[in-house]
mmCIF file of N, CA and C in Angstrom:
data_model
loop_
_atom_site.group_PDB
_atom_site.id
_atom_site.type_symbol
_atom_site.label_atom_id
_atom_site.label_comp_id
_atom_site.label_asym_id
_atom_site.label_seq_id
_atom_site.Cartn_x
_atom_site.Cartn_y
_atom_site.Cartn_z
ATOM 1 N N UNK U 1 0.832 -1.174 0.000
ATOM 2 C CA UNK U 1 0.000 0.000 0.000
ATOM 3 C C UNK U 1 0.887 1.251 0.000
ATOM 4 N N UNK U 2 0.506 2.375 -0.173
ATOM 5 C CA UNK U 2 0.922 3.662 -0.732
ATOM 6 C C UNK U 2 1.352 4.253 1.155
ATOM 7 N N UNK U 3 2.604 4.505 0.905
ATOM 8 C CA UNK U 3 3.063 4.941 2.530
ATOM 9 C C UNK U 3 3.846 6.149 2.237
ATOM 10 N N UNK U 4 3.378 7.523 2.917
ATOM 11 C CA UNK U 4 4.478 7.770 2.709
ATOM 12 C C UNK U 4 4.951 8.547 4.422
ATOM 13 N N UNK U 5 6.112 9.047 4.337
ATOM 14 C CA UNK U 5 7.150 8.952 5.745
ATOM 15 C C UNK U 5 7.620 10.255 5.778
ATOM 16 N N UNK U 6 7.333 11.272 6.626
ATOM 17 C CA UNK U 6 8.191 12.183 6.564
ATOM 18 C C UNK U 6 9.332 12.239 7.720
ATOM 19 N N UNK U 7 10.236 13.136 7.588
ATOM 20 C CA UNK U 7 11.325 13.144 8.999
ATOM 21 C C UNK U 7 11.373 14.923 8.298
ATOM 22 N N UNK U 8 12.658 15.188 9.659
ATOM 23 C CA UNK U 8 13.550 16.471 9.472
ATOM 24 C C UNK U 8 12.820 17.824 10.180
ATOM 25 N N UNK U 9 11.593 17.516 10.781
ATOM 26 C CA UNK U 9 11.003 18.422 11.902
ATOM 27 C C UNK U 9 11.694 18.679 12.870
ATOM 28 N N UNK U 10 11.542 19.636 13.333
ATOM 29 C CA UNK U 10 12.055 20.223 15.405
ATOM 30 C C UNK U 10 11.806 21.383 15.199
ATOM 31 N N UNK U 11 12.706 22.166 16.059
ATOM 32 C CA UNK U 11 12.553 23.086 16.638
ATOM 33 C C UNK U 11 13.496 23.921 16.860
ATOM 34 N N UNK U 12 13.116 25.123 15.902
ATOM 35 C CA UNK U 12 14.065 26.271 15.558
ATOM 36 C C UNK U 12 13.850 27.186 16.000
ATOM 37 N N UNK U 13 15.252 28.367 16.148
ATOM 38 C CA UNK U 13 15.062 29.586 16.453
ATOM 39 C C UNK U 13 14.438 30.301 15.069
ATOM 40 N N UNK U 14 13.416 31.902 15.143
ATOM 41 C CA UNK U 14 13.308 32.209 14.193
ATOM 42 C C UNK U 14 14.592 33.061 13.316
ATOM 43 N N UNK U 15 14.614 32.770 11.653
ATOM 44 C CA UNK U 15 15.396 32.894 11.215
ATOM 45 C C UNK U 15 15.914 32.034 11.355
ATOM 46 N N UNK U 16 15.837 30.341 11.497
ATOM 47 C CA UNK U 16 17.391 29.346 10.896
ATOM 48 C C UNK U 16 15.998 28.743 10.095
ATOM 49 N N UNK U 17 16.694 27.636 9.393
ATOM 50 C CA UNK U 17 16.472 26.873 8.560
ATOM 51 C C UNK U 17 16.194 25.141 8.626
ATOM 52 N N UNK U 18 15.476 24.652 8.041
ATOM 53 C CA UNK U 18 14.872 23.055 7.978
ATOM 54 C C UNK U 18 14.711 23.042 6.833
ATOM 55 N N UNK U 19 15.122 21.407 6.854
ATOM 56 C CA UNK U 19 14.560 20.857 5.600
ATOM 57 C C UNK U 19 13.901 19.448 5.575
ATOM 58 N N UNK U 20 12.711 19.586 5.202
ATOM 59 C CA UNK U 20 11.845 18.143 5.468
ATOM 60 C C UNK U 20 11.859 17.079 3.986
ATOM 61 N N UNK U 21 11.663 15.895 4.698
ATOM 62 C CA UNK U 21 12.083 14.966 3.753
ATOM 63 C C UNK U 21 10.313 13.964 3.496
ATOM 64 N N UNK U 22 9.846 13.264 2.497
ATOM 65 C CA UNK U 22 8.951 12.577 2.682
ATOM 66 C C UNK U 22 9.341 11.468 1.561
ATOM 67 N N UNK U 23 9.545 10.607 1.983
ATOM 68 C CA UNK U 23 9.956 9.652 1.461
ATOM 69 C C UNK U 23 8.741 8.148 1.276
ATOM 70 N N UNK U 24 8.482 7.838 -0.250
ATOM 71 C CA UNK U 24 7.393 7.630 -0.564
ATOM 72 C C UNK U 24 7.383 5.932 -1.288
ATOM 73 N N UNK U 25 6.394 5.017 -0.444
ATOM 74 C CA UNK U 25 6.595 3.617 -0.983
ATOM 75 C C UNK U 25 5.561 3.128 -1.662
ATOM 76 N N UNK U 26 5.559 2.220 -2.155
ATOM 77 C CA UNK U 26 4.015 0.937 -2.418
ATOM 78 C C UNK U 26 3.044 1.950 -3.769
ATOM 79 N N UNK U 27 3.851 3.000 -4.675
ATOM 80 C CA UNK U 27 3.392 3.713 -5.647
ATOM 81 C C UNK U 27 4.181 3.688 -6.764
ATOM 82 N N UNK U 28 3.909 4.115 -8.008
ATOM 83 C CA UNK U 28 4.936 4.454 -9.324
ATOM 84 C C UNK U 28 4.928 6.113 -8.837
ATOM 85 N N UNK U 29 6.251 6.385 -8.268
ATOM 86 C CA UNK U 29 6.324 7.747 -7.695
ATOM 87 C C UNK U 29 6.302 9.147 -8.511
ATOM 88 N N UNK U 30 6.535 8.278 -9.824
ATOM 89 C CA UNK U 30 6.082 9.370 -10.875
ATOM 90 C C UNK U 30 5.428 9.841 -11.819
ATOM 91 N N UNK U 31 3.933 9.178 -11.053
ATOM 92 C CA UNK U 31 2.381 9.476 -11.694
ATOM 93 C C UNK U 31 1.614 9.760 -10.679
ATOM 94 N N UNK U 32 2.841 10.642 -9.606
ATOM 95 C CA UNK U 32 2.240 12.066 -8.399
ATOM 96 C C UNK U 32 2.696 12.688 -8.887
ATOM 97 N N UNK U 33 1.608 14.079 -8.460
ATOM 98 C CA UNK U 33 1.941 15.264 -8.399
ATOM 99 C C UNK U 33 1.838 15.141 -6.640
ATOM 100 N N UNK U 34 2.688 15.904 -6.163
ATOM 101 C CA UNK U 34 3.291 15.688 -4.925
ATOM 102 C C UNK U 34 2.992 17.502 -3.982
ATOM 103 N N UNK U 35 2.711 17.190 -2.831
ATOM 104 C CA UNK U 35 2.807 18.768 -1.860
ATOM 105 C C UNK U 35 2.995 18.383 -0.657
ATOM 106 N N UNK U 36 3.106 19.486 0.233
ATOM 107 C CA UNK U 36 3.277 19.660 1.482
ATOM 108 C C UNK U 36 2.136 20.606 1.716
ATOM 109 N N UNK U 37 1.608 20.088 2.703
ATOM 110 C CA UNK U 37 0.209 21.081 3.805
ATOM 111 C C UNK U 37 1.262 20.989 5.687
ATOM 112 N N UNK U 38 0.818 21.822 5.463
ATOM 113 C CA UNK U 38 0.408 22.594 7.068
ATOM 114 C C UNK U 38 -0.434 22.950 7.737
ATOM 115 N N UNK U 39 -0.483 22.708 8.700
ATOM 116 C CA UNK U 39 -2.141 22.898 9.954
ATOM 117 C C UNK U 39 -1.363 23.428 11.418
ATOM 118 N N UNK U 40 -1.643 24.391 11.802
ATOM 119 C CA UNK U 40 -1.200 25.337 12.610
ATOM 120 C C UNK U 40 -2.088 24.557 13.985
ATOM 121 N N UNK U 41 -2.309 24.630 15.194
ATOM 122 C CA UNK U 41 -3.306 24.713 16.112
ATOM 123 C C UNK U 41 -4.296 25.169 16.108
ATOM 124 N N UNK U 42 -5.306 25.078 15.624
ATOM 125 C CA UNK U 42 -6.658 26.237 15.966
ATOM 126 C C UNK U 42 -7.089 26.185 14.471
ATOM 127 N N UNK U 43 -6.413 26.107 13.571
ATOM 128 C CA UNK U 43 -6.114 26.526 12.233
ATOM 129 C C UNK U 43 -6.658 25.490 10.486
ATOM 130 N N UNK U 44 -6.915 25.777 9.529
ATOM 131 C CA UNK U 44 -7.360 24.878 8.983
ATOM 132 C C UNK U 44 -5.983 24.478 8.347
ATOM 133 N N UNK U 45 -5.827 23.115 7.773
ATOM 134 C CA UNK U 45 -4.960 22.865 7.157
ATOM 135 C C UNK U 45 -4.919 23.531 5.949
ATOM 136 N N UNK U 46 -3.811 24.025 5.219
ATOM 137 C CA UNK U 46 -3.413 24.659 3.789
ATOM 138 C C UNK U 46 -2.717 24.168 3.280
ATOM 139 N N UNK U 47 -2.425 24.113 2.099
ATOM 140 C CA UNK U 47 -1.450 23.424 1.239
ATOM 141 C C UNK U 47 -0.009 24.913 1.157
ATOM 142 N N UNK U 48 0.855 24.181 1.298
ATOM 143 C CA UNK U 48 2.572 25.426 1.334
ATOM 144 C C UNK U 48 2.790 25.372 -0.086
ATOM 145 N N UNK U 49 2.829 23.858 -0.699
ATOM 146 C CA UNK U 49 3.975 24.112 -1.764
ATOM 147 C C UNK U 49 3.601 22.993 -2.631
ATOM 148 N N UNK U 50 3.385 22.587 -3.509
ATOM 149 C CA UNK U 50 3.044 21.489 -4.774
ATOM 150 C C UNK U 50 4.140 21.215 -5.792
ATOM 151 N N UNK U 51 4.395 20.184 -6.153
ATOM 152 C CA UNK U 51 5.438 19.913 -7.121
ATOM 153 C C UNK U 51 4.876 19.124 -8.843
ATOM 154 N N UNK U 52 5.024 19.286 -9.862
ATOM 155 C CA UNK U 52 5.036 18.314 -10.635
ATOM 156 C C UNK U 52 5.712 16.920 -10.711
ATOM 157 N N UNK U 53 4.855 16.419 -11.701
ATOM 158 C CA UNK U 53 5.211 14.510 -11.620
ATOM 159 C C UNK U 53 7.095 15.051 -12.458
ATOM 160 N N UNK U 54 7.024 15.974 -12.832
ATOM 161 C CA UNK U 54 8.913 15.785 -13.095
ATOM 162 C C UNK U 54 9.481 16.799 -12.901
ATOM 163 N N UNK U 55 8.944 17.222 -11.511
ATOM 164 C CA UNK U 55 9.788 18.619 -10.922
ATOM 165 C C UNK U 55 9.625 19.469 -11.502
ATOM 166 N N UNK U 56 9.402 20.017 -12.673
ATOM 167 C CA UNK U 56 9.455 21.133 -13.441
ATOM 168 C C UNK U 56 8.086 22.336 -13.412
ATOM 169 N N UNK U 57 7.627 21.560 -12.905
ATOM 170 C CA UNK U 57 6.448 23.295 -12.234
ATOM 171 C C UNK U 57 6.027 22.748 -10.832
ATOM 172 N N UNK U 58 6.334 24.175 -9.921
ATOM 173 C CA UNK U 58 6.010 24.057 -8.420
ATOM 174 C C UNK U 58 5.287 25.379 -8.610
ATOM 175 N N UNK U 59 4.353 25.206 -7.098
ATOM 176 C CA UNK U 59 3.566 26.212 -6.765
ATOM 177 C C UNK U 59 3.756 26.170 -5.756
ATOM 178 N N UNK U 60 3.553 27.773 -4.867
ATOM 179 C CA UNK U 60 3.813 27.801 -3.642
ATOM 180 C C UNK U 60 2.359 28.971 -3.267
ATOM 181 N N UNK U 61 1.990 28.999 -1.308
ATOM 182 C CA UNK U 61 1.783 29.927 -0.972
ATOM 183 C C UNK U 61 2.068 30.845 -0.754
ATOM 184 N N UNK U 62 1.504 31.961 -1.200
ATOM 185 C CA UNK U 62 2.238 33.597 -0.755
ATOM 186 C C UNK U 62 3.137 33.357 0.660
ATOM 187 N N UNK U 63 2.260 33.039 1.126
ATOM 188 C CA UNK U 63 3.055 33.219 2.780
ATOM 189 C C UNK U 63 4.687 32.659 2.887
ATOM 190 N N UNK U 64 5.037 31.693 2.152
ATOM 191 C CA UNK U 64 6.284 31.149 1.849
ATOM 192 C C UNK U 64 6.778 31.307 0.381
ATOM 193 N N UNK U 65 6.339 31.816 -0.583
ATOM 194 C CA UNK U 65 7.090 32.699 -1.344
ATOM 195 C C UNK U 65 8.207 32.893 -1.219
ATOM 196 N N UNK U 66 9.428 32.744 -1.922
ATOM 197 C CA UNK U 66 10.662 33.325 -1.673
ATOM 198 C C UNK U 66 11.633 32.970 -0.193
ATOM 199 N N UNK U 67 10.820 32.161 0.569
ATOM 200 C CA UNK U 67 11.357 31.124 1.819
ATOM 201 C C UNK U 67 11.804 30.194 1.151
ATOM 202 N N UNK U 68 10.762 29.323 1.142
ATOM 203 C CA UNK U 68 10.522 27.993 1.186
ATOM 204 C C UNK U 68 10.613 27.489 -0.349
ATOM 205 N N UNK U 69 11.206 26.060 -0.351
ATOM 206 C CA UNK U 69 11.669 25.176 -1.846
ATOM 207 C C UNK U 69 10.802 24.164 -1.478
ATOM 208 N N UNK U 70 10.294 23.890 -2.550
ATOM 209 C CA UNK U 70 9.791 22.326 -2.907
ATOM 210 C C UNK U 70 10.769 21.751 -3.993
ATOM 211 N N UNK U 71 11.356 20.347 -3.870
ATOM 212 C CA UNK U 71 12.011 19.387 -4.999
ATOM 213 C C UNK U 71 11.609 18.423 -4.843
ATOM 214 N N UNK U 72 12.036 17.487 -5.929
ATOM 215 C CA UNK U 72 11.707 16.163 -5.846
ATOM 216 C C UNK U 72 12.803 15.030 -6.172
ATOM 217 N N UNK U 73 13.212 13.800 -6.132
ATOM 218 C CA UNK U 73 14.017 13.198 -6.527
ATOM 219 C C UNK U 73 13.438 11.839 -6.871
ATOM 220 N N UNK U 74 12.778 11.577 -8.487
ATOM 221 C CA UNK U 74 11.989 10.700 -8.533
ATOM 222 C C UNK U 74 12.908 9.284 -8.346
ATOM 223 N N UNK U 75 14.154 9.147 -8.392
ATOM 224 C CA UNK U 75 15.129 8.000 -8.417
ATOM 225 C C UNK U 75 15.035 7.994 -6.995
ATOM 226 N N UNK U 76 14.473 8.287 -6.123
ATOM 227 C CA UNK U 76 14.937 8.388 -4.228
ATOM 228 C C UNK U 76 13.743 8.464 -4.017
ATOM 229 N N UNK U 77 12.437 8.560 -4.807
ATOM 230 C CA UNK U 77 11.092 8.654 -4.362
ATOM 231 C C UNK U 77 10.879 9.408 -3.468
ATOM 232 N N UNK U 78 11.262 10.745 -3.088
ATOM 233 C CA UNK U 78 11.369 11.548 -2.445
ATOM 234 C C UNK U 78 11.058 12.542 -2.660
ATOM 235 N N UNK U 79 10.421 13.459 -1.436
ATOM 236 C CA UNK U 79 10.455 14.808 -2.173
ATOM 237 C C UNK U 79 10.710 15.994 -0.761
ATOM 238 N N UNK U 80 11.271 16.928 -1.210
ATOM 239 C CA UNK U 80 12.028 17.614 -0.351
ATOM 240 C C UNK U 80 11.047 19.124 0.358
ATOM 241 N N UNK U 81 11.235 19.621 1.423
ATOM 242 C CA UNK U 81 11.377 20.777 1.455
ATOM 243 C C UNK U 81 11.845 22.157 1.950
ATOM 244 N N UNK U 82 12.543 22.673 1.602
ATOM 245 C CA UNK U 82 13.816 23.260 1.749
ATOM 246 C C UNK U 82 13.317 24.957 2.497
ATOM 247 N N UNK U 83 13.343 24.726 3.930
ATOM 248 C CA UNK U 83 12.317 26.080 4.521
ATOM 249 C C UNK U 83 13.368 26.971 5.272
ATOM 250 N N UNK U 84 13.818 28.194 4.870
ATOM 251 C CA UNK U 84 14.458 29.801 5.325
ATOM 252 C C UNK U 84 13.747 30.433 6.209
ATOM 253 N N UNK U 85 14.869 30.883 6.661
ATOM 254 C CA UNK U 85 13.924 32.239 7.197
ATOM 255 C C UNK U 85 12.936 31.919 7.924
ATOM 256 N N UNK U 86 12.336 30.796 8.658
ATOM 257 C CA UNK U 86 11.338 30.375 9.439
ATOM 258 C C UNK U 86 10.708 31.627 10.569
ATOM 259 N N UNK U 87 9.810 31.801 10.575
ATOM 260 C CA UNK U 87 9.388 32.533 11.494
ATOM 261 C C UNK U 87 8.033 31.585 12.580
ATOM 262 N N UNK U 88 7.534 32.065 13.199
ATOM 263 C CA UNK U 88 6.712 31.532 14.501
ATOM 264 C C UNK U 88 5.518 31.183 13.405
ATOM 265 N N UNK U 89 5.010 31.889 12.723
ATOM 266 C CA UNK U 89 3.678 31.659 12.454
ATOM 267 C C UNK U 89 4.126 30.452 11.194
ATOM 268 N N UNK U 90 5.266 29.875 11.260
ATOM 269 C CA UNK U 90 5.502 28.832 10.606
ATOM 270 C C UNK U 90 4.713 27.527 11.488
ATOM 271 N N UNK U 91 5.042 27.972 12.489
ATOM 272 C CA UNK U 91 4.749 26.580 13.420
ATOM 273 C C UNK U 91 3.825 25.755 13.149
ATOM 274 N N UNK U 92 3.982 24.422 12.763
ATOM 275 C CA UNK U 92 2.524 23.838 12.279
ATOM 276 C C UNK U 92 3.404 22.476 12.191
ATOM 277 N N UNK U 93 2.067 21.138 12.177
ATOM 278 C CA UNK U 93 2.519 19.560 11.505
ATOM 279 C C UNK U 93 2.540 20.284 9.805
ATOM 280 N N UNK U 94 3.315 19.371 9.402
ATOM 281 C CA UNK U 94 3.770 19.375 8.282
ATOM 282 C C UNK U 94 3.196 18.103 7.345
ATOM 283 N N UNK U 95 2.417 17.909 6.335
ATOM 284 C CA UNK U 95 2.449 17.095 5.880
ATOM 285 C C UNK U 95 2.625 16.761 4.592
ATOM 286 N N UNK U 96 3.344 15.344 4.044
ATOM 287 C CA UNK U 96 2.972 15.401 2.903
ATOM 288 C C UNK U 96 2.107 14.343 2.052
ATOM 289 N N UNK U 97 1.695 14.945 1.318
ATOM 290 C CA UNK U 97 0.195 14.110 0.353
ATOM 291 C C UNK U 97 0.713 14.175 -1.084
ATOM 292 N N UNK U 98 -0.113 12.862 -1.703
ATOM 293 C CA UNK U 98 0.363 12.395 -3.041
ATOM 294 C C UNK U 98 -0.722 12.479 -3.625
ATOM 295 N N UNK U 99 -0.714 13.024 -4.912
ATOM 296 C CA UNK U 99 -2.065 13.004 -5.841
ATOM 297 C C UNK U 99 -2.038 12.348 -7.088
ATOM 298 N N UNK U 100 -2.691 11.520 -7.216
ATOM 299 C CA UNK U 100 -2.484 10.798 -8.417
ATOM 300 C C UNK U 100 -3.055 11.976 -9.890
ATOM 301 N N UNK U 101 -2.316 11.880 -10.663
ATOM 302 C CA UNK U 101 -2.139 12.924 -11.712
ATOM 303 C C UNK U 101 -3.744 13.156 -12.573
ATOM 304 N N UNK U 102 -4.826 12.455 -12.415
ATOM 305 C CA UNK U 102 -6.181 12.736 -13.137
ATOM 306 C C UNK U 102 -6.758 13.086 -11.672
ATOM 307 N N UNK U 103 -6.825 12.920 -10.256
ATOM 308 C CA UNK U 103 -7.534 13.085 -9.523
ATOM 309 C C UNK U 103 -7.156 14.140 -8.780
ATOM 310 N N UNK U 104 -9.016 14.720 -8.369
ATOM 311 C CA UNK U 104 -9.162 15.865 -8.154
ATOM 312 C C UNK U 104 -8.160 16.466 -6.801
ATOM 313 N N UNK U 105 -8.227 15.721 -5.819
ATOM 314 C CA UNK U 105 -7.635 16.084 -4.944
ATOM 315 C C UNK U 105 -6.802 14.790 -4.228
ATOM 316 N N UNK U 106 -5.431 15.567 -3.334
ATOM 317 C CA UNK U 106 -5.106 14.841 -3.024
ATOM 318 C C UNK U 106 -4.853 13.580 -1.776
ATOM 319 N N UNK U 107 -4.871 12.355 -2.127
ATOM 320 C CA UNK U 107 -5.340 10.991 -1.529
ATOM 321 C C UNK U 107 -4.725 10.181 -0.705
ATOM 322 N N UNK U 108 -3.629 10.212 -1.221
ATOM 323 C CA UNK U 108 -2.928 9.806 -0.334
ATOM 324 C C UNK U 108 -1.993 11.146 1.131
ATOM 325 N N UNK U 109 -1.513 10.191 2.531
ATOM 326 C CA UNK U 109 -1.078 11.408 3.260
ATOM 327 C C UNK U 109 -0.263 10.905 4.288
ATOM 328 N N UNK U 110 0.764 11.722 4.673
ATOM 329 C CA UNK U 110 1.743 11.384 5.789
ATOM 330 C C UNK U 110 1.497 11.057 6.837
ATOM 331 N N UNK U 111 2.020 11.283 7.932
ATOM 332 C CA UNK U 111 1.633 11.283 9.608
ATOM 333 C C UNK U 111 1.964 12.771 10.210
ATOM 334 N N UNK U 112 2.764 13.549 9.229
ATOM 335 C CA UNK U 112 3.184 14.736 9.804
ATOM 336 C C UNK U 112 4.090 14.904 10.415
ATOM 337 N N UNK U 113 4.848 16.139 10.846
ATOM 338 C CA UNK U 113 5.952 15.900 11.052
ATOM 339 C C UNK U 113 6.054 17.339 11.812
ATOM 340 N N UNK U 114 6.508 17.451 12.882
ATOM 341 C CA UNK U 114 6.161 18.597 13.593
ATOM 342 C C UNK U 114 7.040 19.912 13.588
ATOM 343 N N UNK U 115 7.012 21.711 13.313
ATOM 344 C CA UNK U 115 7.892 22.046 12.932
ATOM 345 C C UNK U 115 7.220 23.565 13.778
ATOM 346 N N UNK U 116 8.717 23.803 14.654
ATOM 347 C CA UNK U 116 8.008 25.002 15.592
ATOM 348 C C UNK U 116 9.083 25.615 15.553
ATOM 349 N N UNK U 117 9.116 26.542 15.274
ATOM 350 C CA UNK U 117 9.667 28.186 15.175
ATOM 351 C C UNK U 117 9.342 29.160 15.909
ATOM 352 N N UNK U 118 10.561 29.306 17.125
ATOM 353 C CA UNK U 118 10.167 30.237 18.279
ATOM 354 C C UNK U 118 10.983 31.529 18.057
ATOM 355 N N UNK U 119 10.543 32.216 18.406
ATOM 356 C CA UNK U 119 10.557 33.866 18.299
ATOM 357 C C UNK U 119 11.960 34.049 19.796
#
């Protein structure tokens, strides 16, 4: 079955840097389109950052604009994300979800991965 695993969460001062990993099994990893969501406390979950099935178009939220990288490494079934500049209202589980490339939304999903940025 379709698993996927994230690591590379903790707990930063604001202003340093993380980079989260989700590492993805039991799929052909490159007939996802691939993202990362975040859910704050209190908060609805949002999607940060989306990747194409061959890396070559990402989308991001304003709010991480010019922070934050999404990559992918379809030979490592992996996909990366590369977060600057962290500030507090970063703080949130982290997750990542796999979308199979005709369906509407996405289906498959991590366990999360926890990422707090103190001021």
């Amino acid at each position: 079955q379709v698993q996927l695993v994230e690591s590379g969460g903790g707990w930063v001062q604001a202003g340093d840097s993380l980079r989260l990993s989700c590492a993805a099994s039991g799929m052909i990893f490159s007939n996802f389109i691939m993202g990362w969501f975040r859910q704050a406390p209190g908060k609805e979950r949002e999607i940060v950052a989306s990747i194409a099935r061959t890396g070559d178009i990402t989308h991001y939220a304003d709010s991480v604009k010019g922070r934050f990288t999404i990559s992918r490494d379809n030979a490592k079934n992996t996909i990366y994300l590369q977060m600057n500049s962290l500030q507090p209202e970063d703080t949130a589980v982290y997750y990542c979800a796999a979308k199979f490339r005709f369906d509407p939304e996405y289906n498959y999903w991590g366990q999360g991965t926890q990422v707090t940025a103190s001021s």
